[in-house]
Short mmCIF file of C-alpha atoms in Angstrom, two decimals:
data_model
loop_
_atom_site.label_atom_id
_atom_site.label_comp_id
_atom_site.label_asym_id
_atom_site.label_seq_id
_atom_site.Cartn_x
_atom_site.Cartn_y
_atom_site.Cartn_z
CA ASP J 930 -0.08 -0.10 0.04
CA THR J 931 1.39 3.43 -1.27
CA GLU J 932 1.69 6.28 1.63
CA VAL J 933 1.20 8.74 -0.85
CA THR J 934 -2.49 8.74 -2.25
CA GLN J 935 -3.09 10.51 -5.25
CA THR J 936 -6.62 11.36 -7.12
CA PRO J 937 -7.92 10.67 -9.56
CA LYS J 938 -6.55 7.65 -10.56
CA HIS J 939 -7.39 8.55 -14.20
CA LEU J 940 -8.51 11.91 -16.13
CA VAL J 941 -9.70 12.36 -19.68
CA MET J 942 -10.14 16.26 -20.30
CA GLY J 943 -10.43 18.52 -23.24
CA MET J 944 -7.97 21.49 -24.00
CA THR J 945 -10.06 23.85 -22.82
CA ASN J 946 -10.95 22.16 -19.76
CA LYS J 947 -9.66 23.04 -16.10
CA LYS J 948 -8.77 20.21 -13.84
CA SER J 949 -6.98 19.48 -10.88
CA LEU J 950 -4.57 16.51 -9.28
CA LYS J 951 -4.51 16.13 -5.88
CA CYS J 952 -1.81 14.49 -3.69
CA GLU J 953 -1.93 13.40 -0.04
CA GLN J 954 0.62 12.23 2.50
CA HIS J 955 0.50 11.54 6.15
CA MET J 956 3.88 10.83 6.69
CA GLY J 957 5.12 14.04 8.26
CA HIS J 958 7.17 14.71 5.09
CA ARG J 959 7.96 18.34 4.52
CA ALA J 960 9.21 18.07 1.04
CA MET J 961 6.78 17.16 -1.92
CA TYR J 962 7.14 16.57 -5.67
CA TRP J 963 5.44 16.68 -8.60
CA TYR J 964 6.69 14.27 -11.68
CA LYS J 965 5.89 13.85 -15.27
CA GLN J 966 6.27 10.27 -16.75
CA LYS J 967 5.64 9.10 -20.28
CA ALA J 968 5.71 5.70 -21.33
CA LYS J 969 9.19 3.55 -21.10
CA LYS J 970 10.75 6.72 -19.69
CA PRO J 971 12.14 7.58 -16.29
CA PRO J 972 9.97 10.16 -14.11
CA GLU J 973 10.98 13.86 -14.98
CA LEU J 974 10.97 16.43 -12.04
CA MET J 975 8.25 19.37 -12.50
CA PHE J 976 8.33 21.01 -9.09
CA VAL J 977 9.29 20.64 -5.62
CA TYR J 978 8.19 22.18 -2.51
CA SER J 979 9.98 22.42 0.46
CA TYR J 980 8.15 23.45 3.82
CA GLU J 981 5.04 24.39 1.84
CA LYS J 982 6.94 26.80 -0.43
CA LEU J 983 8.02 26.21 -4.10
CA SER J 984 11.84 25.47 -4.27
CA ILE J 985 12.18 24.35 -7.55
CA ASN J 986 10.17 24.87 -10.90
CA GLU J 987 11.86 23.03 -13.68
CA SER J 988 10.99 25.40 -16.25
CA VAL J 989 7.20 24.24 -16.56
CA PRO J 990 4.71 25.65 -19.00
CA SER J 991 2.55 27.87 -16.98
CA ARG J 992 -0.59 25.84 -17.79
CA PHE J 993 0.79 23.68 -15.12
CA SER J 994 -0.02 25.48 -11.85
CA PRO J 995 1.13 23.72 -8.39
CA GLU J 996 -0.65 24.76 -5.10
CA CYS J 997 0.77 23.28 -1.55
CA PRO J 998 -2.23 24.24 0.73
CA ASN J 999 -0.94 22.56 3.98
CA SER J 1000 2.29 20.18 4.54
CA SER J 1001 0.08 17.24 3.66
CA LEU J 1002 -1.26 18.08 0.67
CA LEU J 1003 -0.03 19.30 -3.00
CA ASN J 1004 -2.48 19.94 -5.98
CA LEU J 1005 -1.41 20.47 -9.74
CA HIS J 1006 -3.67 22.78 -11.58
CA LEU J 1007 -4.06 22.09 -14.89
CA HIS J 1008 -5.58 24.61 -17.54
CA ALA J 1009 -5.41 24.73 -21.60
CA LEU J 1010 -3.19 21.77 -21.78
CA GLN J 1011 -1.68 20.04 -25.13
CA PRO J 1012 -2.12 16.53 -26.53
CA GLU J 1013 1.49 16.17 -25.58
CA ASP J 1014 0.62 16.64 -21.87
CA SER J 1015 -0.85 13.03 -21.94
CA ALA J 1016 1.32 11.24 -19.29
CA LEU J 1017 1.42 9.57 -15.92
CA TYR J 1018 1.61 12.21 -13.50
CA LEU J 1019 3.36 11.15 -10.23
CA CYS J 1020 3.62 12.89 -6.59
CA ALA J 1021 6.21 11.91 -4.20
CA SER J 1022 7.31 13.01 -0.84
CA SER J 1023 10.33 12.77 1.35
CA GLN J 1024 11.60 13.77 4.90
CA ASP J 1025 12.86 17.21 3.75
CA PHE J 1026 14.43 18.31 0.33
CA ASP J 1027 17.98 19.36 1.86
CA GLY J 1028 18.35 16.61 4.20
CA ASP J 1029 21.02 13.75 3.46
CA ASN J 1030 20.18 10.43 2.11
CA GLN J 1031 16.55 10.20 1.92
CA PRO J 1032 14.38 8.25 -0.17
CA GLN J 1033 11.39 9.53 -2.10
CA HIS J 1034 8.17 7.87 -1.92
CA PHE J 1035 5.65 7.84 -4.81
CA GLY J 1036 2.12 7.80 -5.05
CA ASP J 1037 0.38 5.54 -7.89
CA GLY J 1038 -0.06 8.64 -9.81
CA THR J 1039 -2.74 10.24 -12.38
CA ARG J 1040 -3.09 8.82 -15.66
CA LEU J 1041 -3.82 12.06 -17.71
CA SER J 1042 -5.42 11.90 -21.24
CA ILE J 1043 -5.86 15.27 -23.46
CA LEU J 1044 -8.17 14.89 -26.22
CA ASP N 60 24.04 14.10 -20.87
CA GLN N 61 22.86 11.22 -19.52
CA GLN N 62 24.36 11.24 -15.90
CA VAL N 63 22.84 7.82 -14.80
CA LYS N 64 22.72 5.08 -17.44
CA GLN N 65 21.27 1.40 -17.35
CA ASN N 66 22.52 0.15 -20.69
CA SER N 67 20.29 -2.90 -20.42
CA PRO N 68 16.70 -2.32 -21.52
CA SER N 69 15.54 -5.81 -20.45
CA LEU N 70 16.58 -8.80 -18.52
CA SER N 71 15.28 -12.35 -18.31
CA VAL N 72 15.86 -14.80 -15.84
CA GLN N 73 14.66 -18.09 -14.44
CA GLU N 74 12.73 -18.28 -11.08
CA GLY N 75 14.96 -19.19 -8.29
CA ARG N 76 18.25 -17.99 -9.92
CA ILE N 77 19.68 -14.65 -9.49
CA SER N 78 18.96 -11.35 -11.22
CA ILE N 79 21.63 -8.79 -11.71
CA LEU N 80 20.81 -5.23 -12.74
CA ASN N 81 23.43 -2.76 -13.69
CA CYS N 82 23.63 0.79 -13.36
CA ASP N 83 26.64 3.40 -14.11
CA TYR N 84 26.83 6.92 -13.51
CA THR N 85 29.34 9.92 -14.43
CA ASN N 86 28.67 12.55 -12.02
CA SER N 87 31.21 12.16 -9.17
CA MET N 88 29.19 14.26 -6.71
CA PHE N 89 26.59 11.67 -6.54
CA ASP N 90 26.46 10.28 -3.01
CA TYR N 91 23.39 8.44 -2.45
CA PHE N 92 21.95 5.83 -4.71
CA LEU N 93 18.62 4.21 -4.70
CA TRP N 94 16.72 1.61 -6.65
CA TYR N 95 13.03 1.47 -7.39
CA LYS N 96 10.60 -0.89 -8.77
CA LYS N 97 7.73 0.05 -11.18
CA TYR N 98 4.54 -2.09 -12.15
CA PRO N 99 2.37 -1.25 -14.70
CA ALA N 100 -0.44 1.56 -13.71
CA GLU N 101 1.60 2.11 -10.71
CA GLY N 102 4.04 4.37 -9.05
CA PRO N 103 7.74 3.52 -8.68
CA THR N 104 8.13 1.75 -5.17
CA PHE N 105 11.50 2.27 -3.33
CA LEU N 106 13.32 -1.15 -2.81
CA ILE N 107 16.76 -0.22 -1.43
CA SER N 108 19.60 2.63 -0.95
CA ILE N 109 22.75 2.88 -0.64
CA SER N 110 25.17 5.76 0.80
CA SER N 111 28.38 6.25 -1.01
CA ILE N 112 30.35 5.62 2.12
CA LYS N 113 29.08 2.08 1.93
CA ASP N 114 29.89 -0.51 -0.75
CA LYS N 115 27.09 -3.01 0.15
CA ASN N 116 23.68 -2.90 1.63
CA GLU N 117 21.41 -5.87 2.19
CA ASP N 118 17.48 -5.99 2.80
CA GLY N 119 16.18 -9.79 2.55
CA ARG N 120 16.40 -10.94 -1.20
CA PHE N 121 17.79 -7.62 -2.46
CA THR N 122 21.45 -6.44 -2.50
CA VAL N 123 22.98 -3.33 -3.61
CA PHE N 124 26.61 -3.13 -4.50
CA LEU N 125 28.64 0.35 -5.18
CA ASN N 126 31.81 0.49 -6.69
CA LYS N 127 32.71 4.03 -6.81
CA SER N 128 35.96 3.96 -8.59
CA ALA N 129 34.23 2.19 -11.22
CA LYS N 130 31.01 4.72 -10.97
CA HIS N 131 28.98 1.44 -10.75
CA LEU N 132 26.33 -0.02 -9.06
CA SER N 133 24.04 -3.19 -9.38
CA LEU N 134 21.35 -4.45 -7.70
CA HIS N 135 21.20 -8.46 -6.90
CA ILE N 136 17.84 -10.35 -6.55
CA VAL N 137 18.19 -13.81 -4.86
CA PRO N 138 16.21 -15.80 -5.24
CA SER N 139 14.19 -14.21 -8.32
CA GLN N 140 10.31 -14.65 -8.18
CA PRO N 141 7.87 -14.08 -10.74
CA GLY N 142 6.49 -11.17 -8.74
CA ASP N 143 9.79 -9.48 -9.13
CA SER N 144 8.89 -8.97 -12.80
CA ALA N 145 8.82 -5.23 -13.17
CA VAL N 146 10.47 -2.27 -14.34
CA TYR N 147 13.59 -1.67 -11.88
CA PHE N 148 14.95 2.24 -12.01
CA CYS N 149 18.33 3.22 -10.65
CA ALA N 150 18.44 6.78 -9.29
CA ALA N 151 21.29 8.69 -7.87
CA SER N 152 21.53 12.28 -5.91
CA ALA N 153 24.01 14.94 -4.98
CA TYR N 154 23.81 15.97 -1.14
CA GLY N 155 24.48 19.62 -0.93
CA THR N 156 24.62 20.57 -4.45
CA SER N 157 20.92 19.84 -5.31
CA GLY N 158 18.85 18.48 -2.35
CA SER N 159 17.19 15.24 -2.55
CA ARG N 160 16.74 15.65 -6.54
CA LEU N 161 16.95 12.20 -8.00
CA THR N 162 18.50 11.54 -11.50
CA PHE N 163 16.92 8.53 -13.01
CA GLY N 164 18.18 5.74 -15.07
CA GLU N 165 16.21 4.66 -18.16
CA GLY N 166 15.00 1.76 -16.49
CA THR N 167 15.45 -2.09 -16.96
CA GLN N 168 12.55 -4.23 -17.73
CA LEU N 169 13.06 -7.58 -15.62
CA THR N 170 10.89 -10.78 -16.28
CA VAL N 171 11.17 -13.53 -14.09
CA ASN N 172 9.89 -16.87 -15.86
CA PRO N 173 8.38 -19.41 -13.86
#
């Protein structure tokens, strides 16, 4: 059982829709991450939140907007996405971002399809 | 520039035998290495890790070996079971320069045949 919970598991949306992906963890972790994963490829880092503040934005297009309402929750707001944005979106968490030797724990992801 | 490489896209072994998955890296600043297992339609699951101050770490059937001079690590699974069939990702991080940012390899598909 994963300790990082992501909803929804699947999402189909049109290019003009607005939707949000949600991620929750109750491990007391202070760092949370969004990744994008295409088929047969490794996860690509999108955003890092450390202590509820955005630490890293890997030059992600503004149609992806992250939000960290509190230390347990992470959202990814989607608007005007393109077909090439179809992918598995993974959330992960770790004890904190600046600590040494800390694994990241992943959720099962949201499979996103853009029509 | 791919800093973490898994040169074998796939590996097939018989149940009960040893599976050896390999990973090479180029960045000498990496000091923490991890292995993740990924089933289809699931997120990566953390398996085992090793710090650069060690050369071996064991957890049940899984052992990770690190050879810093060769910039090489390997994951040994003994004995292999059909449930081990998955994609295995090697990952690395460099403390102090990029926090817990992970650099992943491309993955190796392991198939364990009954």
